[in-house]
Amino acid sequence: METWPIAGSFSIARGARTEAVVVTATITDGDAIGRGECVPYARYEETVDGVAELIGAQAQPIAEGLDRAALQSAMPAGAARNALDCALWDLEAKRSGERAATSAGYPAPRSVETAYTISLAAPDVMAEQTRKVAHRPLLKVKLGAEGDPERIAAIRAAAPETTLIVDANEGWSSAVLAENIAACETARVALVEQPVPAGQDDLLRGLSSPVLFCADESAHTSTELDDLVGCYDAVNIKLDKTGGLTEALIMREAARARDFKIMVGCMLATSLAMAPAVLLAQDADFVDLDGPLLLAKDRLPGLIYDGATVSPPDPALWG
């Protein structure tokens, strides 16, 4: 377990944090070393100790030859499997000298444009945060509390030209849904992540809006996609939900086959957690891989961010 201080604090509808807590899996064959990083998430009933225990329980099976394919059935989707799956991808790359993208059958990854997140606060505070980064082409706004229409109006006024996406983190009840969607339409919001609680997705079924609805907490793996057709326009694929890059790549193709737009997101973590997601984010419609930008410091070597652009990882970091 490692803690990484956040630059300031980070607030969403479920609370505020001042540090990111991650768990790293390291696998070695005696020569090469593979690493993967995950973020245990209480919303999914995960704890740091529990995730570390799940990772440790696979030490002997991996030593006996458990590979990525077998890992998918040996462990459930979630943070622990993500760390091990990504560590196995990294180990394979280090052993072979072949980049992970190549072994997966994909072209060499390119740089991608990432969103930058505005933390939940009072409308005037969020507007001030926004003015400082209004030059960025894509901003992600955390909502999900009383007064969201005022927040989104203040942010749009502070960044009149930027593309906005918002994340309600399941915070909109049926009582405020129509009002909040209307406020997003007025502010020309492009996409809203998980406006309603997971399990209440039918509240969105049949709604007509220029704003895209994106499933996050309701979409963990490819197995949920069929139930989301007609409720959502897009799905947010995160490695800590899918249980690693292996299932995430499957989910991406399955989502495209169902005409979902693709968003690739992240938990608050270091460049080691983001690195495999850069591969996943190739040709995605929306990318939100700004985790390291929100930290006071990052791993070395880390991903290279040039404004809103993040480059593929150096092999010394991952893959």
PDB file of C-alpha atoms in Angstrom:
ATOM      1  CA  MET A   1       0.000   0.000   0.000  1.00  0.00           C
ATOM      2  CA  GLU A   2       1.218   3.483  -0.891  1.00  0.00           C
ATOM      3  CA  THR A   3      -0.182   6.950  -0.273  1.00  0.00           C
ATOM      4  CA  TRP A   4       0.298   9.839  -2.663  1.00  0.00           C
ATOM      5  CA  PRO A   5      -0.637  13.361  -1.546  1.00  0.00           C
ATOM      6  CA  ILE A   6      -3.225  15.199  -3.590  1.00  0.00           C
ATOM      7  CA  ALA A   7      -2.500  18.757  -4.657  1.00  0.00           C
ATOM      8  CA  GLY A   8      -4.988  20.455  -2.322  1.00  0.00           C
ATOM      9  CA  SER A   9      -8.044  18.254  -1.878  1.00  0.00           C
ATOM     10  CA  PHE A  10     -10.360  16.306  -4.158  1.00  0.00           C
ATOM     11  CA  SER A  11     -14.113  16.294  -3.580  1.00  0.00           C
ATOM     12  CA  ILE A  12     -16.951  14.363  -5.175  1.00  0.00           C
ATOM     13  CA  ALA A  13     -20.531  13.742  -4.074  1.00  0.00           C
ATOM     14  CA  ARG A  14     -19.353  10.959  -1.722  1.00  0.00           C
ATOM     15  CA  GLY A  15     -16.768  13.002   0.170  1.00  0.00           C
ATOM     16  CA  ALA A  16     -13.341  14.649   0.067  1.00  0.00           C
ATOM     17  CA  ARG A  17      -9.789  13.283   0.147  1.00  0.00           C
ATOM     18  CA  THR A  18      -6.310  14.706   0.580  1.00  0.00           C
ATOM     19  CA  GLU A  19      -4.363  11.626  -0.535  1.00  0.00           C
ATOM     20  CA  ALA A  20      -4.639   8.794  -3.027  1.00  0.00           C
ATOM     21  CA  VAL A  21      -4.192   5.292  -1.619  1.00  0.00           C
ATOM     22  CA  VAL A  22      -3.013   2.666  -4.085  1.00  0.00           C
ATOM     23  CA  VAL A  23      -1.948  -0.978  -3.971  1.00  0.00           C
ATOM     24  CA  THR A  24       0.827  -2.190  -6.279  1.00  0.00           C
ATOM     25  CA  ALA A  25       1.365  -5.769  -7.431  1.00  0.00           C
ATOM     26  CA  THR A  26       4.901  -6.792  -8.431  1.00  0.00           C
ATOM     27  CA  ILE A  27       5.621 -10.060 -10.242  1.00  0.00           C
ATOM     28  CA  THR A  28       9.111 -11.282 -11.126  1.00  0.00           C
ATOM     29  CA  ASP A  29      10.547 -14.361 -12.793  1.00  0.00           C
ATOM     30  CA  GLY A  30      13.961 -13.642 -11.296  1.00  0.00           C
ATOM     31  CA  ASP A  31      15.031 -11.501 -14.214  1.00  0.00           C
ATOM     32  CA  ALA A  32      12.146  -9.380 -15.474  1.00  0.00           C
ATOM     33  CA  ILE A  33       9.774  -7.476 -13.205  1.00  0.00           C
ATOM     34  CA  GLY A  34       6.174  -6.558 -13.974  1.00  0.00           C
ATOM     35  CA  ARG A  35       4.080  -4.047 -12.039  1.00  0.00           C
ATOM     36  CA  GLY A  36       0.445  -3.063 -11.840  1.00  0.00           C
ATOM     37  CA  GLU A  37      -1.328  -0.486  -9.681  1.00  0.00           C
ATOM     38  CA  CYS A  38      -4.899  -0.416  -8.454  1.00  0.00           C
ATOM     39  CA  VAL A  39      -7.149   1.721  -6.270  1.00  0.00           C
ATOM     40  CA  PRO A  40      -9.397  -0.075  -3.749  1.00  0.00           C
ATOM     41  CA  TYR A  41     -12.769   1.690  -3.823  1.00  0.00           C
ATOM     42  CA  ALA A  42     -15.153   1.646  -0.878  1.00  0.00           C
ATOM     43  CA  ARG A  43     -18.145   2.236  -3.198  1.00  0.00           C
ATOM     44  CA  TYR A  44     -17.506  -1.290  -4.500  1.00  0.00           C
ATOM     45  CA  GLU A  45     -16.965  -2.697  -0.990  1.00  0.00           C
ATOM     46  CA  GLU A  46     -13.197  -2.853  -1.427  1.00  0.00           C
ATOM     47  CA  THR A  47     -10.625  -2.100   1.272  1.00  0.00           C
ATOM     48  CA  VAL A  48      -6.872  -1.707   1.046  1.00  0.00           C
ATOM     49  CA  ASP A  49      -6.276  -4.704   3.308  1.00  0.00           C
ATOM     50  CA  GLY A  50      -8.819  -6.822   1.476  1.00  0.00           C
ATOM     51  CA  VAL A  51      -7.375  -6.039  -1.947  1.00  0.00           C
ATOM     52  CA  ALA A  52      -3.822  -6.682  -0.730  1.00  0.00           C
ATOM     53  CA  GLU A  53      -4.960 -10.032   0.680  1.00  0.00           C
ATOM     54  CA  LEU A  54      -6.609 -11.026  -2.602  1.00  0.00           C
ATOM     55  CA  ILE A  55      -3.443 -10.145  -4.494  1.00  0.00           C
ATOM     56  CA  GLY A  56      -1.265 -12.093  -2.072  1.00  0.00           C
ATOM     57  CA  ALA A  57      -3.484 -15.151  -2.358  1.00  0.00           C
ATOM     58  CA  GLN A  58      -2.524 -15.477  -6.023  1.00  0.00           C
ATOM     59  CA  ALA A  59       1.234 -15.576  -5.381  1.00  0.00           C
ATOM     60  CA  GLN A  60       1.489 -19.367  -5.433  1.00  0.00           C
ATOM     61  CA  PRO A  61      -0.845 -19.891  -8.419  1.00  0.00           C
ATOM     62  CA  ILE A  62       1.151 -17.312 -10.408  1.00  0.00           C
ATOM     63  CA  ALA A  63       4.422 -18.991  -9.402  1.00  0.00           C
ATOM     64  CA  GLU A  64       2.903 -22.235 -10.710  1.00  0.00           C
ATOM     65  CA  GLY A  65       2.077 -20.673 -14.059  1.00  0.00           C
ATOM     66  CA  LEU A  66      -1.278 -18.896 -13.724  1.00  0.00           C
ATOM     67  CA  ASP A  67      -1.487 -16.607 -16.755  1.00  0.00           C
ATOM     68  CA  ARG A  68      -3.724 -13.674 -17.694  1.00  0.00           C
ATOM     69  CA  ALA A  69      -6.318 -15.859 -19.366  1.00  0.00           C
ATOM     70  CA  ALA A  70      -6.666 -18.103 -16.312  1.00  0.00           C
ATOM     71  CA  LEU A  71      -6.640 -15.090 -14.002  1.00  0.00           C
ATOM     72  CA  GLN A  72      -9.958 -13.915 -15.477  1.00  0.00           C
ATOM     73  CA  SER A  73     -11.791 -16.882 -13.976  1.00  0.00           C
ATOM     74  CA  ALA A  74      -9.561 -17.261 -10.915  1.00  0.00           C
ATOM     75  CA  MET A  75     -10.527 -13.831  -9.554  1.00  0.00           C
ATOM     76  CA  PRO A  76     -13.576 -11.576  -9.798  1.00  0.00           C
ATOM     77  CA  ALA A  77     -13.391  -8.244 -11.593  1.00  0.00           C
ATOM     78  CA  GLY A  78     -12.156  -5.417  -9.411  1.00  0.00           C
ATOM     79  CA  ALA A  79      -9.083  -3.628  -8.166  1.00  0.00           C
ATOM     80  CA  ALA A  80      -7.099  -6.688  -7.045  1.00  0.00           C
ATOM     81  CA  ARG A  81      -7.402  -8.452 -10.379  1.00  0.00           C
ATOM     82  CA  ASN A  82      -6.536  -5.202 -12.154  1.00  0.00           C
ATOM     83  CA  ALA A  83      -3.193  -4.905 -10.363  1.00  0.00           C
ATOM     84  CA  LEU A  84      -2.262  -8.507 -11.155  1.00  0.00           C
ATOM     85  CA  ASP A  85      -3.523  -8.443 -14.729  1.00  0.00           C
ATOM     86  CA  CYS A  86      -1.564  -5.273 -15.523  1.00  0.00           C
ATOM     87  CA  ALA A  87       1.520  -6.654 -13.759  1.00  0.00           C
ATOM     88  CA  LEU A  88       1.321  -9.767 -15.953  1.00  0.00           C
ATOM     89  CA  TRP A  89       1.015  -7.614 -19.088  1.00  0.00           C
ATOM     90  CA  ASP A  90       4.079  -5.660 -17.961  1.00  0.00           C
ATOM     91  CA  LEU A  91       6.040  -8.818 -17.127  1.00  0.00           C
ATOM     92  CA  GLU A  92       5.274 -10.278 -20.565  1.00  0.00           C
ATOM     93  CA  ALA A  93       6.504  -7.088 -22.219  1.00  0.00           C
ATOM     94  CA  LYS A  94       9.681  -6.986 -20.162  1.00  0.00           C
ATOM     95  CA  ARG A  95      10.398 -10.652 -20.889  1.00  0.00           C
ATOM     96  CA  SER A  96       9.826 -10.448 -24.624  1.00  0.00           C
ATOM     97  CA  GLY A  97      11.060  -6.935 -25.292  1.00  0.00           C
ATOM     98  CA  GLU A  98       7.813  -6.434 -27.225  1.00  0.00           C
ATOM     99  CA  ARG A  99       5.458  -3.626 -26.254  1.00  0.00           C
ATOM    100  CA  ALA A 100       2.125  -4.600 -24.724  1.00  0.00           C
ATOM    101  CA  ALA A 101       0.197  -3.024 -27.586  1.00  0.00           C
ATOM    102  CA  THR A 102       2.089  -5.139 -30.112  1.00  0.00           C
ATOM    103  CA  SER A 103       1.477  -8.383 -28.255  1.00  0.00           C
ATOM    104  CA  ALA A 104      -2.208  -7.440 -28.004  1.00  0.00           C
ATOM    105  CA  GLY A 105      -2.357  -7.005 -31.773  1.00  0.00           C
ATOM    106  CA  TYR A 106      -2.790  -3.233 -31.770  1.00  0.00           C
ATOM    107  CA  PRO A 107      -0.742  -0.497 -33.453  1.00  0.00           C
ATOM    108  CA  ALA A 108       1.749   1.436 -31.387  1.00  0.00           C
ATOM    109  CA  PRO A 109      -0.268   3.767 -29.140  1.00  0.00           C
ATOM    110  CA  ARG A 110      -0.387   7.483 -29.823  1.00  0.00           C
ATOM    111  CA  SER A 111      -0.763  10.422 -27.478  1.00  0.00           C
ATOM    112  CA  VAL A 112      -4.343  11.124 -26.397  1.00  0.00           C
ATOM    113  CA  GLU A 113      -6.147  14.218 -25.176  1.00  0.00           C
ATOM    114  CA  THR A 114      -7.360  13.950 -21.594  1.00  0.00           C
ATOM    115  CA  ALA A 115      -9.953  15.809 -19.587  1.00  0.00           C
ATOM    116  CA  TYR A 116      -9.009  17.765 -16.479  1.00  0.00           C
ATOM    117  CA  THR A 117     -11.254  17.452 -13.434  1.00  0.00           C
ATOM    118  CA  ILE A 118     -12.902  20.268 -11.482  1.00  0.00           C
ATOM    119  CA  SER A 119     -13.593  19.111  -7.931  1.00  0.00           C
ATOM    120  CA  LEU A 120     -17.044  19.504  -6.332  1.00  0.00           C
ATOM    121  CA  ALA A 121     -17.458  22.709  -4.326  1.00  0.00           C
ATOM    122  CA  ALA A 122     -19.651  25.810  -4.134  1.00  0.00           C
ATOM    123  CA  PRO A 123     -20.439  27.385  -7.536  1.00  0.00           C
ATOM    124  CA  ASP A 124     -18.112  30.361  -7.052  1.00  0.00           C
ATOM    125  CA  VAL A 125     -15.239  28.139  -5.916  1.00  0.00           C
ATOM    126  CA  MET A 126     -15.698  25.822  -8.890  1.00  0.00           C
ATOM    127  CA  ALA A 127     -15.872  28.794 -11.234  1.00  0.00           C
ATOM    128  CA  GLU A 128     -12.566  30.083  -9.878  1.00  0.00           C
ATOM    129  CA  GLN A 129     -10.989  26.651 -10.329  1.00  0.00           C
ATOM    130  CA  THR A 130     -12.329  26.594 -13.862  1.00  0.00           C
ATOM    131  CA  ARG A 131     -10.974  30.016 -14.828  1.00  0.00           C
ATOM    132  CA  LYS A 132      -7.460  28.798 -14.051  1.00  0.00           C
ATOM    133  CA  VAL A 133      -7.769  25.921 -16.548  1.00  0.00           C
ATOM    134  CA  ALA A 134     -10.266  27.363 -19.035  1.00  0.00           C
ATOM    135  CA  HIS A 135      -7.642  27.093 -21.786  1.00  0.00           C
ATOM    136  CA  ARG A 136      -7.915  23.303 -21.663  1.00  0.00           C
ATOM    137  CA  PRO A 137     -10.035  21.792 -24.431  1.00  0.00           C
ATOM    138  CA  LEU A 138     -11.910  19.316 -22.196  1.00  0.00           C
ATOM    139  CA  LEU A 139     -12.980  19.761 -18.580  1.00  0.00           C
ATOM    140  CA  LYS A 140     -14.726  17.227 -16.386  1.00  0.00           C
ATOM    141  CA  VAL A 141     -16.943  18.723 -13.690  1.00  0.00           C
ATOM    142  CA  LYS A 142     -17.840  16.865 -10.506  1.00  0.00           C
ATOM    143  CA  LEU A 143     -21.497  17.355  -9.552  1.00  0.00           C
ATOM    144  CA  GLY A 144     -24.061  15.358  -7.582  1.00  0.00           C
ATOM    145  CA  ALA A 145     -25.237  17.698  -4.812  1.00  0.00           C
ATOM    146  CA  GLU A 146     -27.925  20.292  -4.220  1.00  0.00           C
ATOM    147  CA  GLY A 147     -27.360  23.360  -6.394  1.00  0.00           C
ATOM    148  CA  ASP A 148     -25.926  21.594  -9.453  1.00  0.00           C
ATOM    149  CA  PRO A 149     -27.706  23.872 -11.973  1.00  0.00           C
ATOM    150  CA  GLU A 150     -25.970  26.881 -10.402  1.00  0.00           C
ATOM    151  CA  ARG A 151     -22.643  25.057 -10.486  1.00  0.00           C
ATOM    152  CA  ILE A 152     -22.801  24.135 -14.135  1.00  0.00           C
ATOM    153  CA  ALA A 153     -23.968  27.635 -15.143  1.00  0.00           C
ATOM    154  CA  ALA A 154     -21.077  29.216 -13.226  1.00  0.00           C
ATOM    155  CA  ILE A 155     -18.571  26.857 -14.804  1.00  0.00           C
ATOM    156  CA  ARG A 156     -19.839  27.477 -18.317  1.00  0.00           C
ATOM    157  CA  ALA A 157     -19.550  31.219 -17.721  1.00  0.00           C
ATOM    158  CA  ALA A 158     -15.960  30.712 -16.562  1.00  0.00           C
ATOM    159  CA  ALA A 159     -15.051  28.569 -19.579  1.00  0.00           C
ATOM    160  CA  PRO A 160     -17.323  29.627 -22.456  1.00  0.00           C
ATOM    161  CA  GLU A 161     -15.493  27.711 -25.208  1.00  0.00           C
ATOM    162  CA  THR A 162     -14.292  24.538 -23.455  1.00  0.00           C
ATOM    163  CA  THR A 163     -16.013  21.202 -24.024  1.00  0.00           C
ATOM    164  CA  LEU A 164     -17.615  20.186 -20.733  1.00  0.00           C
ATOM    165  CA  ILE A 165     -18.457  16.757 -19.396  1.00  0.00           C
ATOM    166  CA  VAL A 166     -19.955  16.286 -15.963  1.00  0.00           C
ATOM    167  CA  ASP A 167     -19.923  13.435 -13.465  1.00  0.00           C
ATOM    168  CA  ALA A 168     -22.844  13.228 -11.064  1.00  0.00           C
ATOM    169  CA  ASN A 169     -21.514  10.108  -9.288  1.00  0.00           C
ATOM    170  CA  GLU A 170     -25.072   8.678  -8.974  1.00  0.00           C
ATOM    171  CA  GLY A 171     -26.165  11.883  -7.240  1.00  0.00           C
ATOM    172  CA  TRP A 172     -29.348  12.810  -9.136  1.00  0.00           C
ATOM    173  CA  SER A 173     -32.681  11.502  -7.912  1.00  0.00           C
ATOM    174  CA  SER A 174     -35.794  11.348 -10.060  1.00  0.00           C
ATOM    175  CA  ALA A 175     -36.940  14.578  -8.369  1.00  0.00           C
ATOM    176  CA  VAL A 176     -34.058  16.667  -9.773  1.00  0.00           C
ATOM    177  CA  LEU A 177     -33.152  14.706 -12.886  1.00  0.00           C
ATOM    178  CA  ALA A 178     -35.118  16.786 -15.412  1.00  0.00           C
ATOM    179  CA  GLU A 179     -33.956  20.107 -13.939  1.00  0.00           C
ATOM    180  CA  ASN A 180     -30.316  19.064 -13.909  1.00  0.00           C
ATOM    181  CA  ILE A 181     -30.397  17.674 -17.437  1.00  0.00           C
ATOM    182  CA  ALA A 182     -32.006  20.926 -18.644  1.00  0.00           C
ATOM    183  CA  ALA A 183     -29.208  22.902 -16.958  1.00  0.00           C
ATOM    184  CA  CYS A 184     -26.641  20.737 -18.739  1.00  0.00           C
ATOM    185  CA  GLU A 185     -28.394  21.293 -22.063  1.00  0.00           C
ATOM    186  CA  THR A 186     -28.367  25.063 -21.517  1.00  0.00           C
ATOM    187  CA  ALA A 187     -24.650  24.919 -20.689  1.00  0.00           C
ATOM    188  CA  ARG A 188     -23.940  22.815 -23.799  1.00  0.00           C
ATOM    189  CA  VAL A 189     -22.578  19.918 -21.778  1.00  0.00           C
ATOM    190  CA  ALA A 190     -21.430  17.102 -24.053  1.00  0.00           C
ATOM    191  CA  LEU A 191     -21.819  14.146 -21.687  1.00  0.00           C
ATOM    192  CA  VAL A 192     -23.078  13.296 -18.194  1.00  0.00           C
ATOM    193  CA  GLU A 193     -21.552  10.355 -16.338  1.00  0.00           C
ATOM    194  CA  GLN A 194     -23.832   8.215 -14.188  1.00  0.00           C
ATOM    195  CA  PRO A 195     -26.524  10.782 -13.384  1.00  0.00           C
ATOM    196  CA  VAL A 196     -28.683   8.266 -11.489  1.00  0.00           C
ATOM    197  CA  PRO A 197     -27.829   5.551  -8.947  1.00  0.00           C
ATOM    198  CA  ALA A 198     -26.729   2.216 -10.362  1.00  0.00           C
ATOM    199  CA  GLY A 199     -29.776  -0.006 -10.503  1.00  0.00           C
ATOM    200  CA  GLN A 200     -32.050   2.931 -11.342  1.00  0.00           C
ATOM    201  CA  ASP A 201     -30.805   3.217 -14.907  1.00  0.00           C
ATOM    202  CA  ASP A 202     -34.317   2.842 -16.320  1.00  0.00           C
ATOM    203  CA  LEU A 203     -34.939   6.440 -15.243  1.00  0.00           C
ATOM    204  CA  LEU A 204     -32.944   7.337 -18.354  1.00  0.00           C
ATOM    205  CA  ARG A 205     -34.623   4.924 -20.722  1.00  0.00           C
ATOM    206  CA  GLY A 206     -36.220   6.710 -23.622  1.00  0.00           C
ATOM    207  CA  LEU A 207     -35.104  10.202 -22.578  1.00  0.00           C
ATOM    208  CA  SER A 208     -34.282  12.424 -25.527  1.00  0.00           C
ATOM    209  CA  SER A 209     -31.483  14.923 -24.969  1.00  0.00           C
ATOM    210  CA  PRO A 210     -28.538  16.365 -26.894  1.00  0.00           C
ATOM    211  CA  VAL A 211     -26.471  15.482 -23.805  1.00  0.00           C
ATOM    212  CA  LEU A 212     -24.983  11.982 -23.902  1.00  0.00           C
ATOM    213  CA  PHE A 213     -25.596   9.753 -20.886  1.00  0.00           C
ATOM    214  CA  CYS A 214     -22.584   7.650 -19.874  1.00  0.00           C
ATOM    215  CA  ALA A 215     -22.700   4.613 -17.582  1.00  0.00           C
ATOM    216  CA  ASP A 216     -19.963   4.410 -14.959  1.00  0.00           C
ATOM    217  CA  GLU A 217     -20.975   2.742 -11.702  1.00  0.00           C
ATOM    218  CA  SER A 218     -23.501   0.709 -13.700  1.00  0.00           C
ATOM    219  CA  ALA A 219     -20.886  -0.619 -16.144  1.00  0.00           C
ATOM    220  CA  HIS A 220     -18.090  -2.757 -14.716  1.00  0.00           C
ATOM    221  CA  THR A 221     -17.518  -5.443 -17.327  1.00  0.00           C
ATOM    222  CA  SER A 222     -18.826  -6.540 -20.716  1.00  0.00           C
ATOM    223  CA  THR A 223     -21.506  -8.660 -19.014  1.00  0.00           C
ATOM    224  CA  GLU A 224     -23.581  -5.581 -18.044  1.00  0.00           C
ATOM    225  CA  LEU A 225     -23.695  -3.968 -21.461  1.00  0.00           C
ATOM    226  CA  ASP A 226     -26.876  -5.539 -22.808  1.00  0.00           C
ATOM    227  CA  ASP A 227     -28.894  -4.237 -19.850  1.00  0.00           C
ATOM    228  CA  LEU A 228     -27.690  -0.687 -20.501  1.00  0.00           C
ATOM    229  CA  VAL A 229     -28.779  -0.464 -24.130  1.00  0.00           C
ATOM    230  CA  GLY A 230     -31.531   2.152 -24.391  1.00  0.00           C
ATOM    231  CA  CYS A 231     -30.527   3.834 -21.127  1.00  0.00           C
ATOM    232  CA  TYR A 232     -27.054   5.117 -21.961  1.00  0.00           C
ATOM    233  CA  ASP A 233     -25.238   6.416 -25.010  1.00  0.00           C
ATOM    234  CA  ALA A 234     -21.721   5.701 -23.721  1.00  0.00           C
ATOM    235  CA  VAL A 235     -19.844   3.614 -21.161  1.00  0.00           C
ATOM    236  CA  ASN A 236     -16.895   4.630 -19.008  1.00  0.00           C
ATOM    237  CA  ILE A 237     -14.355   1.804 -18.996  1.00  0.00           C
ATOM    238  CA  LYS A 238     -12.007   1.808 -15.999  1.00  0.00           C
ATOM    239  CA  LEU A 239      -9.376  -0.811 -15.302  1.00  0.00           C
ATOM    240  CA  ASP A 240     -10.228  -0.981 -11.609  1.00  0.00           C
ATOM    241  CA  LYS A 241     -13.805  -1.924 -12.531  1.00  0.00           C
ATOM    242  CA  THR A 242     -13.040  -4.383 -15.319  1.00  0.00           C
ATOM    243  CA  GLY A 243     -10.335  -6.094 -13.312  1.00  0.00           C
ATOM    244  CA  GLY A 244      -7.526  -5.224 -15.681  1.00  0.00           C
ATOM    245  CA  LEU A 245      -6.597  -4.481 -19.262  1.00  0.00           C
ATOM    246  CA  THR A 246      -7.532  -7.942 -20.538  1.00  0.00           C
ATOM    247  CA  GLU A 247     -11.247  -7.582 -19.793  1.00  0.00           C
ATOM    248  CA  ALA A 248     -11.168  -3.843 -20.567  1.00  0.00           C
ATOM    249  CA  LEU A 249     -10.122  -4.525 -24.168  1.00  0.00           C
ATOM    250  CA  ILE A 250     -12.918  -7.087 -24.478  1.00  0.00           C
ATOM    251  CA  MET A 251     -15.406  -4.621 -23.028  1.00  0.00           C
ATOM    252  CA  ARG A 252     -14.294  -1.873 -25.403  1.00  0.00           C
ATOM    253  CA  GLU A 253     -14.979  -4.013 -28.458  1.00  0.00           C
ATOM    254  CA  ALA A 254     -18.263  -5.318 -27.024  1.00  0.00           C
ATOM    255  CA  ALA A 255     -19.403  -1.759 -26.300  1.00  0.00           C
ATOM    256  CA  ARG A 256     -18.560  -0.628 -29.813  1.00  0.00           C
ATOM    257  CA  ALA A 257     -20.514  -3.562 -31.214  1.00  0.00           C
ATOM    258  CA  ARG A 258     -23.544  -2.239 -29.330  1.00  0.00           C
ATOM    259  CA  ASP A 259     -23.030   1.299 -30.644  1.00  0.00           C
ATOM    260  CA  PHE A 260     -21.946   2.769 -27.329  1.00  0.00           C
ATOM    261  CA  LYS A 261     -19.502   5.629 -27.393  1.00  0.00           C
ATOM    262  CA  ILE A 262     -16.349   4.896 -25.407  1.00  0.00           C
ATOM    263  CA  MET A 263     -15.016   6.833 -22.463  1.00  0.00           C
ATOM    264  CA  VAL A 264     -11.846   5.675 -20.714  1.00  0.00           C
ATOM    265  CA  GLY A 265     -11.595   6.866 -17.132  1.00  0.00           C
ATOM    266  CA  CYS A 266      -9.479   6.376 -14.060  1.00  0.00           C
ATOM    267  CA  MET A 267      -9.407   6.435 -10.307  1.00  0.00           C
ATOM    268  CA  LEU A 268      -7.159   8.923  -8.519  1.00  0.00           C
ATOM    269  CA  ALA A 269      -3.768   7.260  -8.853  1.00  0.00           C
ATOM    270  CA  THR A 270      -0.246   7.540 -10.251  1.00  0.00           C
ATOM    271  CA  SER A 271       1.100   7.124 -13.767  1.00  0.00           C
ATOM    272  CA  LEU A 272       1.570   3.391 -13.183  1.00  0.00           C
ATOM    273  CA  ALA A 273      -2.216   2.986 -13.020  1.00  0.00           C
ATOM    274  CA  MET A 274      -2.775   5.277 -16.030  1.00  0.00           C
ATOM    275  CA  ALA A 275      -0.179   3.662 -18.307  1.00  0.00           C
ATOM    276  CA  PRO A 276      -2.193   0.626 -19.481  1.00  0.00           C
ATOM    277  CA  ALA A 277      -5.265   2.838 -19.781  1.00  0.00           C
ATOM    278  CA  VAL A 278      -3.458   4.920 -22.426  1.00  0.00           C
ATOM    279  CA  LEU A 279      -3.406   1.808 -24.595  1.00  0.00           C
ATOM    280  CA  LEU A 280      -7.107   1.274 -23.890  1.00  0.00           C
ATOM    281  CA  ALA A 281      -7.882   4.917 -24.697  1.00  0.00           C
ATOM    282  CA  GLN A 282      -6.757   4.750 -28.321  1.00  0.00           C
ATOM    283  CA  ASP A 283      -9.623   6.033 -30.502  1.00  0.00           C
ATOM    284  CA  ALA A 284     -11.890   6.553 -27.464  1.00  0.00           C
ATOM    285  CA  ASP A 285     -14.508   9.292 -27.757  1.00  0.00           C
ATOM    286  CA  PHE A 286     -13.686  10.761 -24.340  1.00  0.00           C
ATOM    287  CA  VAL A 287     -10.537  10.253 -22.262  1.00  0.00           C
ATOM    288  CA  ASP A 288     -10.209  11.075 -18.566  1.00  0.00           C
ATOM    289  CA  LEU A 289      -6.721  10.049 -17.454  1.00  0.00           C
ATOM    290  CA  ASP A 290      -5.739  13.074 -15.403  1.00  0.00           C
ATOM    291  CA  GLY A 291      -5.092  11.256 -12.105  1.00  0.00           C
ATOM    292  CA  PRO A 292      -1.379  12.151 -11.881  1.00  0.00           C
ATOM    293  CA  LEU A 293      -2.135  15.805 -12.658  1.00  0.00           C
ATOM    294  CA  LEU A 294      -4.198  15.993  -9.473  1.00  0.00           C
ATOM    295  CA  LEU A 295      -1.383  14.667  -7.275  1.00  0.00           C
ATOM    296  CA  ALA A 296       1.288  16.723  -5.553  1.00  0.00           C
ATOM    297  CA  LYS A 297       3.888  14.320  -6.997  1.00  0.00           C
ATOM    298  CA  ASP A 298       3.994  11.287  -9.264  1.00  0.00           C
ATOM    299  CA  ARG A 299       6.157   8.237  -9.860  1.00  0.00           C
ATOM    300  CA  LEU A 300       9.447   8.534 -11.711  1.00  0.00           C
ATOM    301  CA  PRO A 301       9.460   7.854 -14.536  1.00  0.00           C
ATOM    302  CA  GLY A 302       5.862   8.931 -15.031  1.00  0.00           C
ATOM    303  CA  LEU A 303       3.670   9.635 -17.978  1.00  0.00           C
ATOM    304  CA  ILE A 304       4.501  12.803 -19.882  1.00  0.00           C
ATOM    305  CA  TYR A 305       1.683  15.351 -19.935  1.00  0.00           C
ATOM    306  CA  ASP A 306       1.987  18.236 -22.366  1.00  0.00           C
ATOM    307  CA  GLY A 307      -0.967  20.469 -21.645  1.00  0.00           C
ATOM    308  CA  ALA A 308      -4.025  18.297 -22.280  1.00  0.00           C
ATOM    309  CA  THR A 309      -2.045  15.610 -24.102  1.00  0.00           C
ATOM    310  CA  VAL A 310      -0.663  12.485 -22.442  1.00  0.00           C
ATOM    311  CA  SER A 311       1.959  10.373 -24.205  1.00  0.00           C
ATOM    312  CA  PRO A 312       2.205   6.560 -24.182  1.00  0.00           C
ATOM    313  CA  PRO A 313       4.288   5.192 -21.306  1.00  0.00           C
ATOM    314  CA  ASP A 314       8.007   4.695 -21.428  1.00  0.00           C
ATOM    315  CA  PRO A 315       8.806   0.953 -21.116  1.00  0.00           C
ATOM    316  CA  ALA A 316      10.556   1.687 -17.829  1.00  0.00           C
ATOM    317  CA  LEU A 317       7.165   2.666 -16.394  1.00  0.00           C
ATOM    318  CA  TRP A 318       4.960  -0.048 -17.879  1.00  0.00           C
ATOM    319  CA  GLY A 319       4.390  -2.267 -20.890  1.00  0.00           C
TER     320      GLY A 319
END
